[in-house]
Amino acid sequence: MSANTVAVLESVQRFLARHHGLYIKGSWQPSASSTRLSVFNPADGLQISSSADANEADVDKAVASAWRAFTSGVWANMLPAGREKILLKFADLVEQNSEELAQLETLEQGKSINISRAFEVGCALNWMRYTAGLTTKISGRTLDVSIPMPEGARYQAWTRKEPVGVVAGIVPWNFPLLIGMWKVMPALAAGCSIVVKPSETTPLTLLRVAELASEAGVPDGVFNVVTGSGAVCGRALTEHPMVAKVSFTGSTATGKGIARAAADRLTRVTLELGGKNPAIVLKDADPAMVIEGLMAGSFLNQGQVCAASSRIYIESPLFDSLVSGFEQAVKSLSVGAGMDTNTHINPLVSRTHQQKVASYLDDAQRNHAELITGNNGPTGEGYYVTPTLVVNPAAELRLNHEEVFGPVVNLVRVKDAEEALRLANDTEYGLTASLWTRDLQAAMSYTSRIQAGTVWVNSHTLIDANMPFGGMKQSGSGRDFGPDWLDAYTETKSICVRY
Ligand code: TXE
């Protein structure tokens, strides 16, 4: 253990040792299923905790609790300022417990404690407070109408935004707390009740946060957490007849399955799916800025970021110098456990995912791709993958078109910006992209031609609570964040009065 290793808080040790149940109706409930799901520390592969493997009966109980809380009006009909105050207190409690939450996240997910502190908790707080503020901004419109009958009658119409009902939130394992709050907060701000399911790999932080929501004053039954597999628990939740809306972040394949099932009941769905995100570097770009920005954009959280840059297209005159710049940068990354504050690259989330990412590199090696590798992780049972640059990969390689979701990035030489744009758009995905240039004309013209929900110029992966985020093409449907975020959690009701 290095001198920079963070000591695990006693409260974290106690939380890990608990026999976690399900959080339903404001308290811990045992699961009807006797099977447990192990939680492992990705840094050494050792089991650190376990969670309940909820079945259909558990899910039914959680959704019924959410439904009763919703229809009682205890939350949905509370004055908006009352809901806002409770949600701001919720954020304060998350802040007061930030180190505990950050450590839990690093221990179950593997990422650097620095990233857990700054992103999982720090960004979650930004988003929580932003969304709490939306609670008091929910507004309809007044509408002058021209209904011509009966003769002489006059009408006045207006719209109201009403909460949709019970929301199901399905959360992946790459940012369990942050993405979890992206489901919980808009639902609560809009006046909905929610049942949220974290990934089976990383259930701990949302379980802890549920207690804090109750402590803040969120009424019992409004915020419920069920843990379990996607196939049983996730499916039962997203297909439950009392669920009015599903907010899902995860793989494209699972998202499509959820959308298909939702179509049967016309359940509303927001899908935030994968990406194979391009970065286009024009020959006038600032090389230092490119390397700093795209190293972060590609390797943050070991590349387990849906918005990450994974294909970098570089105009020929800059290509050789940028490849050596990236090589130097990747070789300077230290690889080790997330609890060590001095490491840059940490283990991936699970053995299964480590093997999946390694299979892309095996495929590249078998096909004689040129690989530039950084430092290896510590030997042992940790789920490490060596950070790798793939230079000019052949078109047929799997890592050229599939989402790797690991510390692997392609560097590709292109003759000009038009070729870069054609290759960048030649994907089924359309989540994010970036353009690197000092030429305003080029920036204005290419940003509108790149097919992606978010396009950055001279940065990558920088998201903000006030900036809508979501995918085009196979990267999803609907947008999260921004001033209109709650629209997806509300119904618009028209009211028309004759006078
Ligand atoms: O995803 P799944 P997995 C991508 C990434 C990764 C791949 C597979 O490329 O390698 O997806 O990861 C729940 N009904 N992303 O297998 O299956 C599941 O329990 C309802 C991109 O982990 O989509 C978990 O809570 N729920 C991504 C969540 O869905 C179901 C983040 C995600 O799992 C379900 C993660 C079902 N039938 C992976 N099946 C991003 N967009 O950021 C599974 N789940």
Coordinates of C-alpha atoms and ligand atoms in Angstrom, one line a residue:
M1 CA 0.0 0.0 0.0
S2 CA 1.5 3.4 -1.0
A3 CA 1.9 6.4 1.4
N4 CA -0.7 8.1 -0.7
T5 CA -3.4 5.6 0.0
V6 CA -6.5 7.1 1.7
A7 CA -7.5 5.5 5.0
V8 CA -11.0 4.0 4.8
L9 CA -13.4 5.8 7.1
E10 CA -15.0 3.8 9.9
S11 CA -18.4 4.8 8.7
V12 CA -17.5 3.3 5.3
Q13 CA -16.3 0.1 7.0
R14 CA -19.6 -0.1 8.9
F15 CA -21.7 0.5 5.8
L16 CA -19.8 -2.2 3.8
A17 CA -20.4 -4.7 6.6
R18 CA -24.2 -4.2 6.7
H19 CA -26.6 -6.8 5.3
H20 CA -28.2 -4.4 2.8
G21 CA -31.8 -4.7 2.1
L22 CA -34.1 -2.7 -0.2
Y23 CA -35.1 0.8 0.5
I24 CA -38.8 0.9 0.3
K25 CA -41.3 3.3 1.9
G26 CA -38.6 5.2 3.8
S27 CA -37.0 2.2 5.5
W28 CA -34.9 -1.0 5.0
Q29 CA -36.9 -4.0 3.9
P30 CA -35.7 -7.5 3.5
S31 CA -35.8 -8.9 0.0
A32 CA -38.2 -11.8 -0.8
S33 CA -35.3 -13.4 -2.6
S34 CA -32.6 -15.2 -0.5
T35 CA -29.9 -14.8 -3.1
R36 CA -27.3 -12.1 -2.7
L37 CA -25.1 -10.3 -5.2
S38 CA -21.4 -9.8 -4.2
V39 CA -19.8 -6.4 -4.5
F40 CA -16.1 -6.6 -5.3
N41 CA -13.2 -4.1 -5.0
P42 CA -11.9 -3.8 -8.5
A43 CA -8.4 -2.9 -7.2
D44 CA -7.9 -6.5 -5.8
G45 CA -10.9 -8.5 -6.8
L46 CA -11.9 -9.2 -3.2
Q47 CA -15.5 -9.1 -2.0
I48 CA -16.3 -6.1 0.1
S49 CA -20.0 -6.2 0.5
S50 CA -23.2 -7.7 -0.9
S51 CA -26.6 -6.5 -2.0
A52 CA -30.1 -8.0 -2.3
D53 CA -31.0 -9.7 -5.5
A54 CA -34.5 -8.4 -5.7
N55 CA -37.2 -10.4 -7.5
E56 CA -40.5 -9.4 -9.1
A57 CA -42.4 -9.4 -5.7
D58 CA -39.8 -7.0 -4.3
V59 CA -40.2 -4.7 -7.3
D60 CA -43.9 -4.8 -7.1
K61 CA -43.7 -3.8 -3.4
A62 CA -41.4 -0.9 -4.2
V63 CA -43.5 0.4 -7.1
A64 CA -46.7 0.0 -5.1
S65 CA -45.1 2.1 -2.3
A66 CA -44.1 4.8 -4.9
W67 CA -47.6 4.7 -6.4
R68 CA -49.3 5.2 -3.0
A69 CA -46.9 8.0 -2.1
F70 CA -47.6 9.6 -5.5
T71 CA -51.4 9.4 -5.4
S72 CA -51.5 10.6 -1.7
G73 CA -50.3 13.9 -3.0
V74 CA -47.9 14.2 0.0
W75 CA -45.0 15.1 -2.5
A76 CA -46.7 15.9 -5.8
N77 CA -49.0 18.5 -4.2
M78 CA -46.5 20.0 -1.8
L79 CA -45.9 23.7 -2.5
P80 CA -43.0 23.8 -5.0
A81 CA -41.0 25.9 -2.5
G82 CA -41.4 23.1 0.1
R83 CA -40.1 20.5 -2.3
E84 CA -37.2 22.8 -3.3
K85 CA -36.2 23.3 0.4
I86 CA -36.2 19.6 1.0
L87 CA -34.1 18.9 -2.1
L88 CA -31.6 21.6 -1.2
K89 CA -31.3 20.0 2.3
F90 CA -30.8 16.6 0.6
A91 CA -27.9 18.2 -1.3
D92 CA -26.5 19.6 1.9
L93 CA -26.6 16.1 3.5
V94 CA -24.8 14.6 0.5
E95 CA -22.2 17.3 0.9
Q96 CA -21.8 16.6 4.6
N97 CA -21.3 12.9 3.8
S98 CA -19.2 13.5 0.7
E99 CA -16.0 11.7 1.8
E100 CA -18.0 8.6 2.9
L101 CA -19.8 8.6 -0.5
A102 CA -16.6 9.2 -2.4
Q103 CA -14.8 6.3 -0.7
L104 CA -17.7 3.9 -1.2
E105 CA -17.7 4.8 -4.8
T106 CA -14.0 4.2 -5.3
L107 CA -14.2 0.9 -3.4
E108 CA -17.1 -0.5 -5.4
Q109 CA -16.3 1.1 -8.8
G110 CA -12.5 1.3 -8.9
K111 CA -12.1 4.9 -10.0
S112 CA -9.7 7.3 -8.5
I113 CA -10.8 8.8 -5.1
N114 CA -9.9 12.2 -6.7
I115 CA -12.5 11.6 -9.4
S116 CA -15.0 10.2 -6.9
R117 CA -14.6 13.4 -4.8
A118 CA -14.7 15.8 -7.7
F119 CA -17.2 14.1 -10.1
E120 CA -19.3 11.6 -8.4
V121 CA -20.0 13.8 -5.4
G122 CA -18.8 17.3 -6.5
C123 CA -20.7 17.2 -9.8
A124 CA -23.7 15.4 -8.2
L125 CA -24.0 18.4 -5.8
N126 CA -24.0 20.8 -8.7
W127 CA -26.7 18.9 -10.5
M128 CA -28.7 18.4 -7.3
R129 CA -28.8 22.1 -6.5
Y130 CA -29.5 23.1 -10.1
T131 CA -32.4 20.6 -10.3
A132 CA -33.8 21.6 -6.9
G133 CA -34.0 25.1 -8.3
L134 CA -36.1 23.9 -11.2
T135 CA -38.8 22.8 -8.7
T136 CA -40.0 26.4 -8.4
K137 CA -39.7 27.2 -12.1
I138 CA -42.3 24.7 -13.4
S139 CA -44.6 26.8 -15.6
G140 CA -47.3 26.5 -18.2
R141 CA -48.5 29.1 -20.6
T142 CA -51.7 31.1 -21.1
L143 CA -53.2 30.7 -24.5
D144 CA -55.6 32.9 -26.4
V145 CA -57.8 30.6 -28.4
S146 CA -60.2 31.1 -31.3
I147 CA -62.9 28.5 -30.8
P148 CA -65.9 29.8 -32.8
M149 CA -68.8 28.0 -31.2
P150 CA -71.4 28.5 -29.9
E151 CA -71.7 32.0 -31.4
G152 CA -70.6 34.6 -28.9
A153 CA -68.9 32.2 -26.5
R154 CA -65.4 33.2 -25.3
Y155 CA -62.7 30.9 -24.0
Q156 CA -59.5 31.2 -22.1
A157 CA -57.0 28.3 -22.1
W158 CA -53.8 27.6 -20.2
T159 CA -51.4 24.7 -19.7
R160 CA -50.2 23.1 -16.5
K161 CA -47.3 20.8 -16.1
E162 CA -48.2 17.8 -13.9
P163 CA -45.9 15.1 -12.6
V164 CA -46.1 11.9 -14.7
G165 CA -46.4 9.5 -11.8
V166 CA -44.0 6.7 -10.8
V167 CA -40.6 6.9 -12.5
A168 CA -38.3 3.9 -12.9
G169 CA -34.6 4.9 -13.0
I170 CA -32.1 2.4 -14.3
V171 CA -28.5 3.3 -13.5
P172 CA -25.3 1.9 -15.0
W173 CA -22.0 1.3 -13.2
N174 CA -19.7 3.9 -14.7
F175 CA -20.9 6.8 -12.5
P176 CA -23.3 5.2 -10.0
L177 CA -23.9 8.2 -7.8
L178 CA -23.8 11.0 -10.4
I179 CA -26.0 9.2 -13.0
G180 CA -28.2 8.0 -10.2
M181 CA -28.8 11.6 -9.2
W182 CA -29.6 12.4 -12.8
K183 CA -32.6 10.0 -12.5
V184 CA -33.6 10.8 -8.9
M185 CA -33.4 14.6 -8.9
P186 CA -35.6 15.5 -12.0
A187 CA -38.2 13.0 -10.9
L188 CA -38.4 14.4 -7.4
A189 CA -38.2 18.1 -8.6
A190 CA -41.2 17.4 -10.9
G191 CA -43.2 15.9 -8.0
C192 CA -43.0 12.3 -9.2
S193 CA -42.1 9.3 -7.0
I194 CA -39.2 7.1 -8.1
V195 CA -37.9 3.5 -7.8
V196 CA -34.3 3.5 -8.8
K197 CA -32.2 0.4 -9.6
P198 CA -28.4 0.8 -9.5
S199 CA -26.2 -1.6 -11.4
E200 CA -25.7 -5.0 -9.7
T201 CA -22.0 -4.3 -9.8
T202 CA -22.1 -0.9 -8.0
P203 CA -25.2 -0.7 -5.7
L204 CA -23.7 0.9 -2.6
T205 CA -23.8 4.7 -3.0
L206 CA -27.5 4.9 -4.0
L207 CA -28.4 2.8 -1.0
R208 CA -26.6 5.3 1.3
V209 CA -28.1 8.3 -0.5
A210 CA -31.6 6.9 0.0
E211 CA -31.2 7.3 3.8
L212 CA -30.0 10.8 3.3
A213 CA -33.1 11.6 1.2
S214 CA -35.3 10.5 4.1
E215 CA -33.3 12.5 6.6
A216 CA -33.7 15.6 4.4
G217 CA -37.5 15.1 4.6
V218 CA -38.4 13.4 1.3
P219 CA -41.6 11.6 2.4
D220 CA -41.7 7.8 2.8
G221 CA -42.3 6.0 -0.5
V222 CA -41.3 8.9 -2.7
F223 CA -37.7 7.6 -3.2
N224 CA -37.2 3.8 -3.3
V225 CA -34.1 1.8 -4.2
V226 CA -34.2 -1.8 -5.4
T227 CA -31.0 -3.7 -6.1
G228 CA -30.8 -6.7 -8.3
S229 CA -30.0 -8.1 -11.8
G230 CA -31.0 -6.4 -15.0
A231 CA -32.8 -9.5 -16.3
V232 CA -35.1 -9.9 -13.3
C233 CA -35.2 -6.8 -11.2
G234 CA -34.6 -4.3 -14.0
R235 CA -37.0 -5.9 -16.3
A236 CA -39.8 -6.2 -13.7
L237 CA -39.3 -2.5 -12.9
T238 CA -39.3 -1.1 -16.4
E239 CA -42.2 -3.3 -17.4
H240 CA -44.3 -2.6 -14.3
P241 CA -47.8 -1.4 -15.3
M242 CA -47.8 1.4 -12.6
V243 CA -44.6 2.9 -14.0
A244 CA -45.3 6.0 -16.1
K245 CA -41.8 6.8 -17.2
V246 CA -38.4 5.0 -17.5
S247 CA -35.2 6.9 -17.5
F248 CA -32.4 4.5 -18.6
T249 CA -28.6 4.9 -19.1
G250 CA -26.7 1.9 -20.3
S251 CA -26.0 -0.1 -23.4
T252 CA -27.8 0.4 -26.7
A253 CA -29.0 -3.3 -26.8
T254 CA -30.6 -3.1 -23.3
G255 CA -32.0 0.3 -24.1
K256 CA -33.7 -0.9 -27.2
G257 CA -35.2 -3.9 -25.3
I258 CA -36.6 -1.4 -22.7
A259 CA -38.1 0.8 -25.5
R260 CA -39.7 -2.2 -27.2
A261 CA -41.4 -3.3 -23.9
A262 CA -42.3 0.3 -23.1
A263 CA -44.1 0.6 -26.5
D264 CA -46.7 -1.9 -25.4
R265 CA -47.8 0.3 -22.5
L266 CA -46.9 3.6 -24.1
T267 CA -44.6 4.2 -21.1
R268 CA -42.5 7.3 -21.6
V269 CA -38.8 6.6 -22.1
T270 CA -35.6 8.6 -22.0
L271 CA -32.6 6.6 -23.3
E272 CA -29.0 7.7 -22.8
L273 CA -27.0 5.0 -24.6
G274 CA -23.5 4.4 -25.8
G275 CA -21.1 6.4 -28.0
K276 CA -18.1 6.0 -30.3
N277 CA -17.2 9.6 -30.1
P278 CA -14.9 11.3 -32.6
A279 CA -12.6 14.2 -32.1
I280 CA -11.4 16.1 -35.2
V281 CA -8.1 17.9 -34.9
L282 CA -7.4 20.4 -37.6
K283 CA -3.9 21.4 -38.6
D284 CA -4.1 24.8 -36.9
A285 CA -5.1 23.4 -33.5
D286 CA -3.0 24.2 -30.4
P287 CA -1.1 20.9 -29.8
A288 CA -0.7 21.3 -26.1
M289 CA -4.4 22.0 -25.7
V290 CA -5.3 19.0 -27.8
I291 CA -3.2 16.7 -25.8
E292 CA -4.3 17.9 -22.4
G293 CA -8.0 18.0 -23.5
L294 CA -8.1 14.7 -25.3
M295 CA -6.1 12.8 -22.7
A296 CA -8.7 13.8 -20.2
G297 CA -11.5 13.3 -22.7
S298 CA -10.3 9.7 -23.5
F299 CA -8.9 8.4 -20.2
L300 CA -11.2 9.9 -17.5
N301 CA -12.6 7.0 -15.5
Q302 CA -10.5 4.6 -17.6
G303 CA -12.5 5.6 -20.7
Q304 CA -15.7 4.2 -19.0
V305 CA -17.6 7.4 -20.0
C306 CA -20.3 7.4 -22.6
A307 CA -19.2 10.8 -23.8
A308 CA -15.4 9.9 -24.0
S309 CA -13.4 10.6 -27.1
S310 CA -12.4 7.3 -28.6
R311 CA -11.5 8.1 -32.2
I312 CA -9.2 11.0 -32.8
Y313 CA -8.8 12.1 -36.5
I314 CA -5.8 14.3 -37.0
E315 CA -5.0 16.4 -40.1
S316 CA -1.8 15.0 -41.6
P317 CA 0.6 18.0 -40.9
L318 CA 0.0 17.6 -37.2
F319 CA -0.2 13.9 -37.0
D320 CA 3.3 12.7 -36.3
S321 CA 4.0 15.4 -33.6
L322 CA 0.7 14.7 -31.9
V323 CA 1.2 11.0 -31.9
S324 CA 4.5 11.5 -30.1
G325 CA 2.8 14.0 -27.7
F326 CA 0.1 11.5 -26.9
E327 CA 2.7 8.7 -26.5
Q328 CA 4.6 10.8 -23.9
A329 CA 1.4 11.6 -22.1
V330 CA 0.1 8.0 -22.0
K331 CA 3.5 6.7 -20.8
S332 CA 3.4 9.3 -18.0
L333 CA 0.2 8.0 -16.5
S334 CA 0.6 6.0 -13.3
V335 CA -1.6 3.0 -13.0
G336 CA -2.9 1.7 -9.6
A337 CA -5.6 1.5 -7.1
G338 CA -8.2 4.2 -6.9
M339 CA -7.7 4.8 -3.2
D340 CA -4.1 5.9 -4.0
T341 CA -4.4 9.7 -4.7
N342 CA -1.3 9.6 -7.0
T343 CA -2.6 7.3 -9.6
H344 CA -4.1 8.4 -12.9
I345 CA -5.4 5.1 -14.3
N346 CA -7.3 2.7 -12.1
P347 CA -8.9 -0.7 -12.5
L348 CA -12.0 -1.2 -14.6
V349 CA -15.3 -1.9 -12.9
S350 CA -15.5 -5.7 -13.1
R351 CA -13.6 -8.8 -14.3
T352 CA -16.2 -9.2 -17.0
H353 CA -15.7 -5.7 -18.3
Q354 CA -11.9 -6.0 -18.1
Q355 CA -12.1 -9.1 -20.2
K356 CA -14.4 -7.4 -22.7
V357 CA -12.0 -4.5 -23.1
A358 CA -9.0 -6.9 -23.3
S359 CA -10.7 -8.8 -26.1
Y360 CA -10.7 -5.6 -28.3
L361 CA -6.9 -5.3 -27.8
D362 CA -6.4 -9.0 -28.5
D363 CA -8.3 -8.5 -31.8
A364 CA -6.1 -5.5 -32.6
Q365 CA -2.9 -7.4 -31.8
R366 CA -3.9 -10.4 -33.8
N367 CA -4.4 -8.1 -36.8
H368 CA -1.0 -6.5 -36.3
A369 CA -2.3 -3.1 -35.3
E370 CA 0.3 -0.5 -34.1
L371 CA -0.3 -0.2 -30.4
I372 CA 1.4 2.3 -28.1
T373 CA 1.0 1.2 -24.5
G374 CA 1.4 3.0 -21.2
N375 CA 2.2 1.5 -17.8
N376 CA 0.8 -1.8 -16.7
G377 CA -1.3 -2.0 -13.5
P378 CA 0.0 -3.8 -10.4
T379 CA 0.2 -7.6 -10.8
G380 CA -2.5 -9.5 -8.9
E381 CA -6.2 -9.8 -9.1
G382 CA -7.1 -6.2 -9.9
Y383 CA -9.1 -5.5 -13.0
Y384 CA -6.5 -3.4 -14.8
V385 CA -6.1 -2.7 -18.5
T386 CA -3.0 -1.0 -19.8
P387 CA -3.8 2.4 -21.3
T388 CA -3.3 2.1 -25.0
L389 CA -3.2 4.2 -28.2
V390 CA -4.0 2.4 -31.4
V391 CA -2.4 4.1 -34.4
N392 CA -4.2 4.1 -37.7
P393 CA -6.2 0.9 -37.0
A394 CA -7.5 -1.0 -40.0
A395 CA -11.1 -0.3 -40.8
E396 CA -12.3 -3.8 -40.1
L397 CA -11.0 -3.9 -36.5
R398 CA -13.8 -4.1 -33.9
L399 CA -12.4 -1.2 -31.9
N400 CA -12.9 1.0 -34.9
H401 CA -16.7 0.9 -34.8
E402 CA -17.8 -0.7 -31.5
E403 CA -17.8 1.1 -28.1
V404 CA -14.8 -0.2 -26.2
F405 CA -15.6 1.7 -23.0
G406 CA -12.0 1.4 -21.7
P407 CA -8.6 3.2 -21.7
V408 CA -8.1 2.7 -25.4
V409 CA -8.1 5.4 -28.1
N410 CA -7.6 5.4 -31.8
L411 CA -5.3 8.0 -33.5
V412 CA -6.0 8.3 -37.2
R413 CA -4.2 10.3 -39.9
V414 CA -6.6 12.1 -42.3
K415 CA -5.7 14.2 -45.3
D416 CA -8.1 17.0 -44.6
A417 CA -11.1 18.1 -42.5
E418 CA -13.6 16.7 -45.0
E419 CA -12.2 13.2 -44.7
A420 CA -12.2 13.6 -40.9
L421 CA -15.9 14.7 -41.0
R422 CA -16.8 11.7 -43.2
L423 CA -15.1 9.2 -40.9
A424 CA -16.4 10.9 -37.8
N425 CA -20.0 10.6 -39.0
D426 CA -19.5 7.1 -40.3
T427 CA -20.9 5.4 -37.2
E428 CA -24.3 4.3 -35.9
Y429 CA -23.7 6.4 -32.8
G430 CA -24.2 10.1 -32.3
L431 CA -23.6 11.1 -28.7
T432 CA -20.7 13.6 -28.5
A433 CA -17.9 14.9 -30.7
S434 CA -15.2 17.6 -30.6
L435 CA -13.4 19.8 -33.0
W436 CA -10.0 21.3 -32.3
T437 CA -9.1 24.4 -34.2
R438 CA -8.3 28.1 -33.9
D439 CA -10.2 28.9 -37.1
L440 CA -13.6 30.4 -36.2
Q441 CA -14.9 29.8 -39.7
A442 CA -14.1 26.1 -39.6
A443 CA -15.6 25.8 -36.1
M444 CA -18.9 27.3 -37.1
S445 CA -19.2 25.2 -40.3
Y446 CA -18.1 21.8 -38.9
T447 CA -20.0 21.9 -35.6
S448 CA -23.3 22.0 -37.5
R449 CA -22.2 19.1 -39.8
I450 CA -21.1 16.7 -37.1
Q451 CA -23.9 14.3 -36.2
A452 CA -23.9 14.3 -32.4
G453 CA -26.0 15.5 -29.5
T454 CA -23.2 17.6 -28.1
V455 CA -20.2 19.1 -30.0
W456 CA -17.4 20.8 -28.2
V457 CA -14.8 23.1 -29.7
N458 CA -11.4 22.9 -28.1
S459 CA -12.6 20.7 -25.2
H460 CA -14.2 17.3 -24.8
T461 CA -16.5 15.6 -22.2
L462 CA -17.3 18.9 -20.3
I463 CA -20.9 18.7 -19.4
D464 CA -23.0 21.1 -17.4
A465 CA -26.3 21.0 -15.6
N466 CA -27.7 23.8 -17.7
M467 CA -26.6 22.3 -21.1
P468 CA -28.9 19.6 -22.6
F469 CA -27.3 16.3 -23.1
G470 CA -28.3 13.2 -25.1
G471 CA -27.8 11.2 -28.2
M472 CA -28.6 11.2 -31.9
K473 CA -28.9 8.0 -34.0
Q474 CA -28.3 4.9 -31.9
S475 CA -27.0 6.9 -28.9
G476 CA -30.5 7.4 -27.5
S477 CA -33.5 9.5 -27.4
G478 CA -34.5 12.5 -25.3
R479 CA -32.4 15.0 -23.5
D480 CA -31.3 15.3 -19.9
F481 CA -30.3 18.6 -18.1
G482 CA -31.0 22.2 -19.0
P483 CA -33.9 24.4 -18.2
D484 CA -36.4 22.1 -19.9
W485 CA -35.3 18.9 -18.2
L486 CA -38.5 18.5 -16.2
D487 CA -40.6 18.4 -19.3
A488 CA -39.7 14.7 -19.6
Y489 CA -41.1 14.1 -16.1
T490 CA -44.3 16.1 -16.5
E491 CA -47.5 15.9 -18.6
T492 CA -48.8 19.0 -20.2
K493 CA -52.5 19.4 -19.4
S494 CA -54.5 22.0 -21.3
I495 CA -57.3 23.6 -19.4
C496 CA -59.9 25.5 -21.3
V497 CA -62.6 27.7 -19.6
R498 CA -65.7 29.1 -21.3
Y499 CA -66.8 32.4 -20.0
Ligands
TXE1 O1 -25.0 -2.6 -19.7 P1 -26.5 -2.8 -19.5 P2 -23.7 -3.4 -19.2 C1 -22.1 0.2 -22.5 C2 -20.6 -0.1 -22.5 C3 -20.6 -1.5 -21.8 C4 -21.9 -2.1 -22.3 C5 -22.4 -3.2 -21.5 O2 -20.2 -0.2 -23.8 O3 -19.5 -2.2 -22.2 O4 -22.8 -1.0 -22.3 O5 -22.5 -2.8 -20.1 C6 -29.7 -2.8 -16.2 N1 -34.2 -4.4 -18.1 N2 -22.5 1.1 -21.4 O6 -23.9 -4.9 -19.6 O7 -26.9 -4.2 -19.6 C7 -28.5 -3.3 -15.5 O8 -28.8 -4.0 -14.4 C8 -33.9 -3.3 -17.3 C9 -22.7 2.5 -21.7 O9 -23.5 -3.2 -17.8 O10 -27.2 -1.8 -20.4 C10 -27.8 -1.9 -15.2 O11 -28.4 -1.4 -14.1 N3 -32.7 -3.0 -16.9 C11 -23.2 3.2 -20.6 C12 -28.1 -1.1 -16.5 O12 -29.2 -1.7 -17.1 C13 -31.7 -3.8 -17.3 C14 -23.1 2.8 -19.2 C15 -27.0 -1.0 -17.5 O13 -26.7 -2.3 -18.0 C16 -31.9 -4.9 -18.2 C17 -22.9 1.4 -19.1 C18 -33.3 -5.2 -18.5 N4 -33.6 -6.2 -19.4 C19 -22.6 0.6 -20.1 N5 -30.7 -5.5 -18.4 C20 -23.5 4.7 -20.8 N6 -24.4 5.0 -21.7 O14 -23.0 5.5 -20.1 C21 -29.8 -4.8 -17.8 N7 -30.4 -3.8 -17.1

